[in-house]
XYZ file of C-alpha atoms in Angstrom:
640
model
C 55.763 29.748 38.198
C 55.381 28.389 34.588
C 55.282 24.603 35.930
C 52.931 25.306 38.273
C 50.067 27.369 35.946
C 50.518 23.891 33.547
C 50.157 21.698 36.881
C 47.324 23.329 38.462
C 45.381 24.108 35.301
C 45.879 20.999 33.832
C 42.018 20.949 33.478
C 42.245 23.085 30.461
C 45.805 22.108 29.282
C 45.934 18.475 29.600
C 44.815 17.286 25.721
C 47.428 14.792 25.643
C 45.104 11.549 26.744
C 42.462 12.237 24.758
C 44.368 12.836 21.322
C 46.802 10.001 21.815
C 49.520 11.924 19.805
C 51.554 11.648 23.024
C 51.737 15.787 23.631
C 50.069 18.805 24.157
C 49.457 20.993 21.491
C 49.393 24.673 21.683
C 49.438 27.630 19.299
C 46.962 29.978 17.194
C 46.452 29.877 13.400
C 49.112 31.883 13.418
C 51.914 29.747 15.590
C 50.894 26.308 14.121
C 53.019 26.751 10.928
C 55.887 28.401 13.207
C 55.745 25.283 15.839
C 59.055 23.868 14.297
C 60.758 26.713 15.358
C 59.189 26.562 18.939
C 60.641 22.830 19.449
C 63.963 23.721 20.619
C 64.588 25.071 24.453
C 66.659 27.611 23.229
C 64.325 29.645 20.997
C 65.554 32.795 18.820
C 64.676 36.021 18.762
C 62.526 35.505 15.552
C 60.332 33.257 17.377
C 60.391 35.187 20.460
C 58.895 38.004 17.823
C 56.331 36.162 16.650
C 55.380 34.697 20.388
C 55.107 37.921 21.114
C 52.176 38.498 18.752
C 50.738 35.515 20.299
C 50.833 37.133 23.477
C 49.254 40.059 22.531
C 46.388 37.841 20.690
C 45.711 35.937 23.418
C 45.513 39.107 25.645
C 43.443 41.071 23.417
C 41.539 38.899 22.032
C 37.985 38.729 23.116
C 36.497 35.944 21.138
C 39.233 34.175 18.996
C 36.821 31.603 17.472
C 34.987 34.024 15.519
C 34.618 31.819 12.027
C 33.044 28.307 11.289
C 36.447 26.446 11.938
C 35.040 24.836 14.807
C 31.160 24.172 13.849
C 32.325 21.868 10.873
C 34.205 19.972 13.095
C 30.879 19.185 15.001
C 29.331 18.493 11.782
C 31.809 16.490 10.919
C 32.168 14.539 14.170
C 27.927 14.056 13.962
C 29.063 12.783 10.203
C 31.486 10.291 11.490
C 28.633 8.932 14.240
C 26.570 8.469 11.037
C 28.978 6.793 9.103
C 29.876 4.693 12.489
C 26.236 2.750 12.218
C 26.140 2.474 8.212
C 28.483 0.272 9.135
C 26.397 -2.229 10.960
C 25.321 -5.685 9.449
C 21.886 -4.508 10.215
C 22.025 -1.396 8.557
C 23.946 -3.120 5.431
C 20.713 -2.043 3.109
C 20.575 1.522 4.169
C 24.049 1.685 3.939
C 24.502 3.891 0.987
C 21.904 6.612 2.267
C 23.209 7.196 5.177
C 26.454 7.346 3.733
C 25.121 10.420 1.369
C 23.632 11.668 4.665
C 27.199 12.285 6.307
C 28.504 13.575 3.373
C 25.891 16.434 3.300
C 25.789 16.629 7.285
C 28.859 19.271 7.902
C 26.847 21.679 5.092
C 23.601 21.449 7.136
C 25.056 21.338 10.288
C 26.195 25.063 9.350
C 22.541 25.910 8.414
C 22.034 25.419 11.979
C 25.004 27.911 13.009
C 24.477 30.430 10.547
C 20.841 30.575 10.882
C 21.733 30.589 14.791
C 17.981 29.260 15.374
C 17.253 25.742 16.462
C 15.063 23.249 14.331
C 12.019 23.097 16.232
C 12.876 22.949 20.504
C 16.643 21.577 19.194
C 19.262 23.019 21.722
C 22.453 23.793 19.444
C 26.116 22.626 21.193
C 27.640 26.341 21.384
C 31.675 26.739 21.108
C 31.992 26.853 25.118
C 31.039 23.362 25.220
C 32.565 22.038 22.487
C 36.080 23.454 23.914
C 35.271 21.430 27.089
C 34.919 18.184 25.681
C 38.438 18.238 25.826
C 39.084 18.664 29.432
C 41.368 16.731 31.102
C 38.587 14.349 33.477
C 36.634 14.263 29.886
C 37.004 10.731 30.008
C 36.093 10.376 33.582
C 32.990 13.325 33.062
C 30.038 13.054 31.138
C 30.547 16.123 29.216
C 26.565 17.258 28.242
C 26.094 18.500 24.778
C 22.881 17.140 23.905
C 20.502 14.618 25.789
C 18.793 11.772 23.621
C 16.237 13.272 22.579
C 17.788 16.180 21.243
C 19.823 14.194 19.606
C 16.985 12.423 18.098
C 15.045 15.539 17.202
C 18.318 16.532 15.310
C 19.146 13.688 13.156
C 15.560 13.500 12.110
C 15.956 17.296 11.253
C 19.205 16.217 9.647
C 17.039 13.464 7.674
C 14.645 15.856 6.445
C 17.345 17.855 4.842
C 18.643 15.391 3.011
C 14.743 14.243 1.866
C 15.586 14.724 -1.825
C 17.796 12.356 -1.883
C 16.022 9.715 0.000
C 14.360 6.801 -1.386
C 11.759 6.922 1.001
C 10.037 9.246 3.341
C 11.421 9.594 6.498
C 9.668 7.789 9.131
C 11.162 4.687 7.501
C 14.222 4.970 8.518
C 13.649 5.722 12.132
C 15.506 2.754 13.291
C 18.580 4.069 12.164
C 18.007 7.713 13.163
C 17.570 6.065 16.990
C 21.306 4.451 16.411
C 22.444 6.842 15.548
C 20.830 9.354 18.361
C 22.428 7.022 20.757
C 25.601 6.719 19.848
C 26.160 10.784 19.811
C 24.512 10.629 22.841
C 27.170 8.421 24.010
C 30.039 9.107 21.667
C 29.609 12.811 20.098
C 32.906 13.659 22.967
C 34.793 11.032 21.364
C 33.984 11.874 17.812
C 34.805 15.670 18.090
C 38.551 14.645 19.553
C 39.320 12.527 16.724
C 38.152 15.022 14.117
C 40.188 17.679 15.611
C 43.023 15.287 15.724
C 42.848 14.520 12.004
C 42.795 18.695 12.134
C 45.366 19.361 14.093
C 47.500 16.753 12.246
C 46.580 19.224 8.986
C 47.398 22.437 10.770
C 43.826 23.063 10.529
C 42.104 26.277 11.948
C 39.778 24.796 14.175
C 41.961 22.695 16.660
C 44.490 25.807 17.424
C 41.699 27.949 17.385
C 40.225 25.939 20.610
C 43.687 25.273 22.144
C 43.814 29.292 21.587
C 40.568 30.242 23.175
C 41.999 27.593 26.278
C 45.342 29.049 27.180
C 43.605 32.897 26.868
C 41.173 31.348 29.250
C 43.969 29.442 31.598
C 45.262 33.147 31.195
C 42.709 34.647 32.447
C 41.924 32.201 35.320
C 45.504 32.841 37.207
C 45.340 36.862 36.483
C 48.238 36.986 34.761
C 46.524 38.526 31.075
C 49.981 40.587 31.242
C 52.612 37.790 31.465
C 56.464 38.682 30.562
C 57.293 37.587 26.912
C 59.904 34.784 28.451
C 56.970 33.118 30.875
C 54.479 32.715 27.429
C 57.356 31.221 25.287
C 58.579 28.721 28.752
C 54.548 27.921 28.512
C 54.954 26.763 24.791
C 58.198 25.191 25.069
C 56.894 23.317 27.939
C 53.986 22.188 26.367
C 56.064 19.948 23.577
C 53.956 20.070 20.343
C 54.595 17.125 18.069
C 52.456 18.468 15.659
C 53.678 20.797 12.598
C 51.897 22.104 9.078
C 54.826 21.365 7.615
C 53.280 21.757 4.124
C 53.336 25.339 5.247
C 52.501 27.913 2.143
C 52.438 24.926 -0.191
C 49.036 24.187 1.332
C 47.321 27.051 0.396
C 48.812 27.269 -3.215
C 47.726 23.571 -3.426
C 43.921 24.464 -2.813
C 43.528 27.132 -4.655
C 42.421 24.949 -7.216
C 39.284 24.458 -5.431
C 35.967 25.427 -4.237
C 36.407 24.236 -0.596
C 33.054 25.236 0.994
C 31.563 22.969 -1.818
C 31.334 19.238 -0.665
C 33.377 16.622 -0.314
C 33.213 14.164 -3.798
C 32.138 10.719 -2.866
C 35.153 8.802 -2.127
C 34.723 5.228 -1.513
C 34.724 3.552 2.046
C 37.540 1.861 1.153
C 39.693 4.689 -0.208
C 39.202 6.555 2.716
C 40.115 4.024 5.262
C 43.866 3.652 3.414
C 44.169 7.625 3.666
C 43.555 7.806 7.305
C 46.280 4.919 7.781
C 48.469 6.267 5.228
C 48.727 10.003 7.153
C 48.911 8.959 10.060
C 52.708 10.623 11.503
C 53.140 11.663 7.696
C 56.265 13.868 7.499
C 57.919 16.136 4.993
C 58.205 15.361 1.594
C 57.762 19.017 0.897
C 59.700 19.112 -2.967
C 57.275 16.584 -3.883
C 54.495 18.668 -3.546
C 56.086 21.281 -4.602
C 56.938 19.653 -7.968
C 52.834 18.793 -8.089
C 52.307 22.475 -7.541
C 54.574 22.953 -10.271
C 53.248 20.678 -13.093
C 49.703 22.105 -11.952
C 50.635 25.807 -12.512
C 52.532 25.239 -15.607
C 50.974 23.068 -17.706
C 47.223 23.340 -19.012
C 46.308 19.802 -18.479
C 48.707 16.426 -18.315
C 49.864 13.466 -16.393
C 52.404 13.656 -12.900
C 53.645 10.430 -12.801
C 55.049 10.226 -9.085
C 57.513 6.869 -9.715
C 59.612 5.045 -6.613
C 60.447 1.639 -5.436
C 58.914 -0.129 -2.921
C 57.801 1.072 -0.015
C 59.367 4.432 -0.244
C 56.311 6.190 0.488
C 54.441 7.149 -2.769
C 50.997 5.778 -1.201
C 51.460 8.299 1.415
C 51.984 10.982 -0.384
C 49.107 10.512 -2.938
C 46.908 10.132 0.459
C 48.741 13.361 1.866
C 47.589 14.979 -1.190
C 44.136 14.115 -0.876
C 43.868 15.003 2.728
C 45.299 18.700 1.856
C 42.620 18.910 -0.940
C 39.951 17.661 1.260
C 38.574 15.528 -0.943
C 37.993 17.751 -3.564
C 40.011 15.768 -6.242
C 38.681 12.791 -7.828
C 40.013 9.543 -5.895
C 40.959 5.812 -6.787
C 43.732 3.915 -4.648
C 44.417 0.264 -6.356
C 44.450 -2.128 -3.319
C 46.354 -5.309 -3.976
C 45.452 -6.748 -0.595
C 41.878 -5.973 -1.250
C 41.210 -7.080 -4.861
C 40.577 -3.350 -5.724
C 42.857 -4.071 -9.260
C 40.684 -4.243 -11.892
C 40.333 -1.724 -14.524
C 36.183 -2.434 -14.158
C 37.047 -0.820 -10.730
C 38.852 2.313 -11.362
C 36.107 3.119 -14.459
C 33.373 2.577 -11.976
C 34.814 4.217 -9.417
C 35.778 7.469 -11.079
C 32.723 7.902 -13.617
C 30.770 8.123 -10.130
C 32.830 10.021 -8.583
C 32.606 12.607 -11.728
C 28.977 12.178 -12.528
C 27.715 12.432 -8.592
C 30.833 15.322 -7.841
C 30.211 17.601 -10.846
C 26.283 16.824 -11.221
C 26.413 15.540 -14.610
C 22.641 14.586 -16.380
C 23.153 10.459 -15.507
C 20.662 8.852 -13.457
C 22.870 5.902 -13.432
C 26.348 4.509 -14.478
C 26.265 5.108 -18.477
C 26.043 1.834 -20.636
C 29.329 0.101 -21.650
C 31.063 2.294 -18.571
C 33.390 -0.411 -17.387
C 33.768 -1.977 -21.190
C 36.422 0.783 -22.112
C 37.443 4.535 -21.799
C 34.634 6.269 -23.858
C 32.528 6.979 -21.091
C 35.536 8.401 -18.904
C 36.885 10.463 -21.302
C 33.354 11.894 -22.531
C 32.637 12.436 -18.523
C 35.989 14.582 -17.982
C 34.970 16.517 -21.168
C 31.430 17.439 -19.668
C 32.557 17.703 -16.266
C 35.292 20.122 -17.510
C 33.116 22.515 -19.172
C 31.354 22.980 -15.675
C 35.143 24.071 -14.136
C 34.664 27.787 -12.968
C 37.550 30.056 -14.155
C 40.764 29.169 -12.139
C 39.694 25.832 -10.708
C 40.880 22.655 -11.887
C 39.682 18.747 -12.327
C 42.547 16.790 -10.634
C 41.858 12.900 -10.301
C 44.299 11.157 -7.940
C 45.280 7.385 -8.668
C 47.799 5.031 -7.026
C 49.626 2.115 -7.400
C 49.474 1.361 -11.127
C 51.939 -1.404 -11.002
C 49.385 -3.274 -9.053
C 46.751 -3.067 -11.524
C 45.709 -6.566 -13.249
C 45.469 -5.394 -17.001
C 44.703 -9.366 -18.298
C 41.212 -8.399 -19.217
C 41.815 -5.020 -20.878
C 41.780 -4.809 -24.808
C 45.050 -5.792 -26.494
C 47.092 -2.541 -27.094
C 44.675 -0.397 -24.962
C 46.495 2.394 -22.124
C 46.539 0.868 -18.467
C 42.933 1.563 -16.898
C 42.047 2.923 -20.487
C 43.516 6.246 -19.270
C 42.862 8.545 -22.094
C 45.603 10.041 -24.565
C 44.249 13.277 -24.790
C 42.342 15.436 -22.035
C 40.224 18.249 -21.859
C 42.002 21.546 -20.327
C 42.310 22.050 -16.890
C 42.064 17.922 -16.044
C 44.961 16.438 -14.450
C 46.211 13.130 -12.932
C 48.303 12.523 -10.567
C 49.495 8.945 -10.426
C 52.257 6.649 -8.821
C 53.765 3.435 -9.796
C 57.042 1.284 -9.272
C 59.716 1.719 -11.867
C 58.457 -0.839 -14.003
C 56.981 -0.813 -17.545
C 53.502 -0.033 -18.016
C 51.231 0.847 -21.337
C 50.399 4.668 -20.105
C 49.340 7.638 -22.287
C 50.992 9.173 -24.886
C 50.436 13.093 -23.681
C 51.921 16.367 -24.741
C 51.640 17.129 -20.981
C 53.616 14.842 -19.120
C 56.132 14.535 -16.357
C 57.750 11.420 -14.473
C 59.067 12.584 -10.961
C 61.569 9.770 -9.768
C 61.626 10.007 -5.733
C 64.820 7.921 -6.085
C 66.787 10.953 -7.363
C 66.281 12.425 -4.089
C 68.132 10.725 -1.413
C 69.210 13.531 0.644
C 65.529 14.719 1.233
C 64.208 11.199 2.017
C 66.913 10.429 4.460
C 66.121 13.868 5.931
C 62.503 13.313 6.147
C 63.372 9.129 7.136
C 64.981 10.808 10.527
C 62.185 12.893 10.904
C 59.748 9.852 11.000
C 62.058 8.265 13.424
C 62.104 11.423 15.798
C 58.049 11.266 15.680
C 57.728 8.073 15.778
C 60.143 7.963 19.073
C 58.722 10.315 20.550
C 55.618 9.322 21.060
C 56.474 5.775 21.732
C 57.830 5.129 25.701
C 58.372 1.331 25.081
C 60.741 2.553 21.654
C 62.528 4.943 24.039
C 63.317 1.922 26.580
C 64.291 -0.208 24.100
C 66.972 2.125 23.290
C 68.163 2.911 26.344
C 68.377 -0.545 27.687
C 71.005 -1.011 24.609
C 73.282 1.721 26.060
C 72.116 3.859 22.965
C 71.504 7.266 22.307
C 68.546 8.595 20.285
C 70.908 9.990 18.269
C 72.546 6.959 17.353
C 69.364 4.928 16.943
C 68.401 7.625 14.810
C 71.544 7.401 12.609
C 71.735 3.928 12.510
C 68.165 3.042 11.569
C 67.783 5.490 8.931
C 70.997 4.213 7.239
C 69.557 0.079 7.777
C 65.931 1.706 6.622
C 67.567 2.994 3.370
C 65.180 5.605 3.523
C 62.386 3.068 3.004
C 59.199 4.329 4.835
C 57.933 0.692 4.646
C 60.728 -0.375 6.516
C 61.089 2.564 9.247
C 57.274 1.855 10.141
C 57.199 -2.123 10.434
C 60.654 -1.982 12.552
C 59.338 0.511 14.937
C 56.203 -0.943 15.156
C 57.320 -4.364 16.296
C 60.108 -2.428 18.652
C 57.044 -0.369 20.606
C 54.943 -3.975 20.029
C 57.649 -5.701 22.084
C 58.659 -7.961 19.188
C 62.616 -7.390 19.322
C 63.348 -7.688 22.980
C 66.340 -10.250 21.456
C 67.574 -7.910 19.146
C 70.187 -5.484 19.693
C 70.658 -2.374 17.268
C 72.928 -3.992 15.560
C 71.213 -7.146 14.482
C 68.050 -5.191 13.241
C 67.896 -6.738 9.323
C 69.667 -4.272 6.777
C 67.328 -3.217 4.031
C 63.108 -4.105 3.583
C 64.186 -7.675 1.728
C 66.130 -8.389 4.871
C 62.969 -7.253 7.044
C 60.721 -9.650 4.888
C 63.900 -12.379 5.385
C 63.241 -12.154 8.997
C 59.245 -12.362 8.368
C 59.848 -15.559 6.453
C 61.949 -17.020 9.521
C 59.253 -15.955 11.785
C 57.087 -17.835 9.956
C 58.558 -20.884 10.426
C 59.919 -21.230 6.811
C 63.495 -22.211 6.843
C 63.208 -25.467 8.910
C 64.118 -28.637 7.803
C 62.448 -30.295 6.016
C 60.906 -27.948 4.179
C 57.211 -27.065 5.449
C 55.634 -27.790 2.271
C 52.055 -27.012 3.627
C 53.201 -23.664 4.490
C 54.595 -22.934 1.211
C 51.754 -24.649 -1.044
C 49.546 -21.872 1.456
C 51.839 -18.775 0.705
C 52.001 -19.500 -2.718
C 48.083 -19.757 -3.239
C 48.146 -16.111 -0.956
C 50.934 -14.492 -3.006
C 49.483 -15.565 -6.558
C 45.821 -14.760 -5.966
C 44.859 -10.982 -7.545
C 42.296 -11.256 -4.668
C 41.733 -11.785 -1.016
C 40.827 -15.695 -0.814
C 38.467 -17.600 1.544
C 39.462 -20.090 4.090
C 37.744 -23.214 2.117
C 38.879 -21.796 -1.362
C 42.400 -21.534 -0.131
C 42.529 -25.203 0.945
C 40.771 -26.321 -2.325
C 43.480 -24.696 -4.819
C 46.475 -25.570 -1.794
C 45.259 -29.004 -1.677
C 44.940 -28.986 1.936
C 42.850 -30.083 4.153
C 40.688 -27.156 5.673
C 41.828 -27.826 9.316
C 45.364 -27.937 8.277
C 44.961 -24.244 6.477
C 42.832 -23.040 9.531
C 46.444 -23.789 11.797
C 48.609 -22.040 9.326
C 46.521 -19.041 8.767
C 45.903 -18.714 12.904
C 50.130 -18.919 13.313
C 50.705 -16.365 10.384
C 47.706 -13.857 11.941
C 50.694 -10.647 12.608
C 51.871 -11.456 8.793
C 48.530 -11.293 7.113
C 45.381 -9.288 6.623
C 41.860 -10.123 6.660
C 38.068 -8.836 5.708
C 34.619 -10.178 5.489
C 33.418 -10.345 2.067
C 30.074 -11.777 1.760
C 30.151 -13.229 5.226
C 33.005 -14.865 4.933
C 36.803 -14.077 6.458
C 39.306 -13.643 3.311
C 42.993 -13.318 3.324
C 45.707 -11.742 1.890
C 48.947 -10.395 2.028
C 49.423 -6.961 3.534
C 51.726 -5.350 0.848
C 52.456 -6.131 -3.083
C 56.191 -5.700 -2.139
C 56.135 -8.797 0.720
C 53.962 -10.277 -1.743
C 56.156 -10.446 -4.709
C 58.684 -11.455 -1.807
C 57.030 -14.554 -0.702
C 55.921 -15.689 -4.383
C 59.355 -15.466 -5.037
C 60.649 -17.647 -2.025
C 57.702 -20.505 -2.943
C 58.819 -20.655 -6.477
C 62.852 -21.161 -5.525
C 61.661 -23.573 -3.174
C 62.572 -26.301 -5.622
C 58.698 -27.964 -4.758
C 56.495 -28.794 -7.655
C 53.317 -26.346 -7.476
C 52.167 -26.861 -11.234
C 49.253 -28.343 -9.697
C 47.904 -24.995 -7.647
C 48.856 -23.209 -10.945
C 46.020 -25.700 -12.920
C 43.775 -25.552 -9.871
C 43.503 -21.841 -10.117
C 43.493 -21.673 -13.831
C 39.955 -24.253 -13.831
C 38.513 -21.901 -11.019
C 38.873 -18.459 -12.685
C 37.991 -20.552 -16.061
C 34.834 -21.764 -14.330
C 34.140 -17.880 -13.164
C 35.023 -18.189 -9.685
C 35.749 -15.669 -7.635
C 39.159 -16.138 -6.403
């Protein structure tokens, strides 16, 4: 009976194309934190208990989505349409306004709902059809929330709204609002699954809140509101979750630190991007939060100083952290493979952040803001006096070892991070186990992931199981070996050596197809092997050497910054058509952006970059002259 109510009501079941998370979710704000114990076929009787209250919720519930869970996810997904078109080449010079505009749009969006009145003839999407936009012929199905010009009379209503903070009236940016009308019109479906992905993925209210109010419904379709206890939990345990909170009660002790239903702080575009990749099939790591927690509740200000080698995952759990704290905490991520390195940067980045977050009295950037840390520390003192009782001023900062300090003042802290700080301001920050010039603070702790080998290993197999799960082509892979998951499982973890870096790039090129030669036993032993492997791929161990190559990875691997096509054959000395070839054969080993119109590269990681520097320079070829070529073009004041 149970197969069949999921088969024929697969119209309200079937999320699993549309979230791409490779399974159906179900559960209440009460079950999502439980859904580890609902993985299993053979359930307990403590879960049985607590399915049991589901049951009765789902029966006697008459309207489970009774809070604004769901309408900021609309407002949110509207944001994300926004932010989709500030995007656009054409809309490069309105770019920062209609950034602000998302930012505010999830806080007027619930204006709308609470005021439950529409701006002018505006038709407001009600609950009913948002929970439909996740039927199972959604992609097939226009699903009707708003025609055009709805949409249109809504983002103009959105735009007046945010007319304080617009540099001009309205009507001028009309283009834009007509972008932006059409893509909701044509993508507002889309947007609202992938923000209640990112929720479900944060055992958020609002995505089991819907996937609540749907099974009640599917309930209440087939007549069975009275279902045995054993046929709801053979519904759940057939519906295979791959989703779990497994911060759990950490999450809420986390947050208390913050006014949530204030806005988000203004984290830059390129910040955010590294999150969302970062969290994406994020797993445990629950003692390192709990540690932050900690530090946080104990100490009246200070430095957390999360330390690890390599690729262990410290990126990912500074971007977990954000994510639970919503943006809330003040944000900088140094990006190697980017340029973001600079301490000019980081003081830039976080006296707006502070100034535009906490409504300081600056029109603009202070004078002398990037010269040193005055200006920072005198902006955490003011902001700090604004800190209602309980909450705290937490600024977030990662990858210190990747910082380029050459043009800081002799002597000075790294990123002029300031000895002493007002109470109730913390950072949080992560490096490699390396030497750096950091403050000298009462209030400070160093929390060495390294010392925990049991727990990474544990949460190492965990990312496997995910990752294997949702992967068919990994699955076949293994069973064309003659393996078992469990082996694979075993196996990899102990080759990964718990190294996140390593788990993700090997799996990635399994689903990708990349190892169809390679057995389980031949996978490389360790990230340097993995990066061994990468510099075979790349054609480097032939014979002769392939100096051009090397000249190339040696210019990529030295430069602090992403690097142009014609600049990169300039300091190489190469011809441009040779470098073109190279770069197009090393495309799956390299990344790229547009910067000024023009398609830089660099190396995805500092780890595989310090790996391939090191391989040019044992080389045995003489690259003194890219070394003096560089020197005269950052002497000169070029951009590298």
């Amino acid at each position: 009976m149970v197969l069949q109510i999921i088969k024929e009501h697969k119209l309200l079941l079937g999320v699993t194309a549309f979230l791409s998370i490779g399974s159906v979710v179900a559960g209440g704000a009460t079950a999502i934190p439980l859904l580890a114990e609902f993985a299993s076929p053979l359930l307990n009787s403590m879960a049985a208990t607590k399915l049991l209250d589901l049951a009765k919720k789902l029966r006697d519930s008459s309207q489970v989505l009774t809070n604004e869970d769901l309408p900021k996810a609309a407002g949110r997904a509207i944001a994300l349409g926004i932010l989709h078109i500030s995007q656009e080449d054409k809309y490069r010079d309105i770019a920062p306004v209609l950034k602000s505009l998302a930012q505010e749009t999830e806080q007027y969006w619930l204006q709308i709902e609470r005021d439950r009145q529409s701006p002018g003839d505006y038709l407001p999407i009600r609950e009913p059809q948002l929970r439909y936009v996740f039927a199972a012929n959604a992609a097939e199905t226009a699903i009707a929330t708003l025609d055009l010009e709805s949409w249109q009379k809504l983002i103009t209503w959105l735009m007046e709204q945010h007319q304080p903070h617009l540099p001009a009236e309205v009507s001028e940016y009309q283009d834009a609002i007509d972008a932006i009308s059409q893509h909701l019109h044509q993508r507002f479906s889309h947007n609202l699954r992938e923000v209640l992905k990112q929720d479900a993925r944060e055992g958020g209210p609002a995505f089991s809140g819907m996937v609540l109010d749907l099974l009640r419904d599917n309930l209440a379709q087939t007549h069975q509101q009275a279902l045995k206890q054993q046929d709801i939990i053979q519904i759940l345990t057939h519906l295979e979750t791959g989703i779990r909170d497994e911060l759990g009660q950490l999450r809420g002790t986390l947050q208390q630190y913050f006014d949530l239903t204030k806005p988000r702080l203004p984290i830059p575009q390129e910040c955010e991007t590294l999150i969302a990749e970062k969290i994406q099939d994020f797993v445990g790591r629950k003692y390192v939060f709990a540690a932050i927690r900690d530090f946080l509740h104990k100490n009246p200000k200070g430095y957390f100083i999360l330390e690890a080698d390599p690729g262990v995952g410290k990126s990912a759990i500074l971007a977990k952290l954000v994510e639970v704290w919503q943006g809330r905490c003040l944000t900088h991520f140094n990006i190697q493979a980017q340029g973001i390195i600079k301490p000019q940067q980081f003081l830039e980045n976080i006296c707006r952040q502070l100034i535009e977050g906490y409504h300081l009295d600056y029109p603009q950037l202070p004078e002398k803001t990037t010269e040193d840390g005055n200006v920072l520390a005198r902006l955490l003192g003011e902001a700090s006096k604004t800190l209602p009782p309980g909450q705290k001023l937490i600024v977030v900062v990662d990858a210190l070892d990747e910082v380029d300090a050459s043009s800081q003042t002799p002597g000075s802290n790294l990123l002029y991070l300031p000895d002493t700080l007002p109470d109730q301001v913390y950072f949080i920050l992560s490096k490699r186990p390396k030497q750096l010039t950091l403050p000298l603070c009462d209030y400070e702790t160093t929390f060495d992931l390294m010392q925990y080998p049991a727990e990474s290993a544990r949460d190492a197999r965990h990312y496997a199981e995910k990752r294997w799960q949702q992967s068919p082509q990994i699955q076949d892979w293994v069973t064309s070996r003659h393996s078992t998951p469990e082996q694979f499982f075993t196996e990899l973890v102990a080759k990964s050596e718990n190294n996140f870096m390593y788990l993700r790039y090997v799996l990635n090129d399994i689903d990708k197809g990349l190892y169809e030669s390679e057995t389980l036993d031949s996978l490389p032993f360790g990230l340097k092997r993995y990066y061994q492997k990468h510099w075979r791929l790349m054609g480097m161990n032939t014979d002769p050497l392939p100096i051009d190559k090397i000249r190339i990875i040696y210019v990529l691997s030295e430069s602090p910054e992403p690097v142009s096509r014609p600049l990169l054959a300039e300091l190489a000395g190469l011809s441009k058509s040779r470098v073109r070839s190279v770069l197009e054969e090393w495309e799956q080993f390299l990344r790229f952006q547009t910067i000024e119109r023009e398609k830089c590269y660099s190396v995805y990681h500092a780890s595989f970059s310090d790996f391939l520097n090191e391989q040019a320079e044992d080389s045995g070829i003489d690259l003194e002259d890219i070394n003096r070529r560089m020197g005269d073009n950052l002497a000169d004041g070029a951009p590298l």
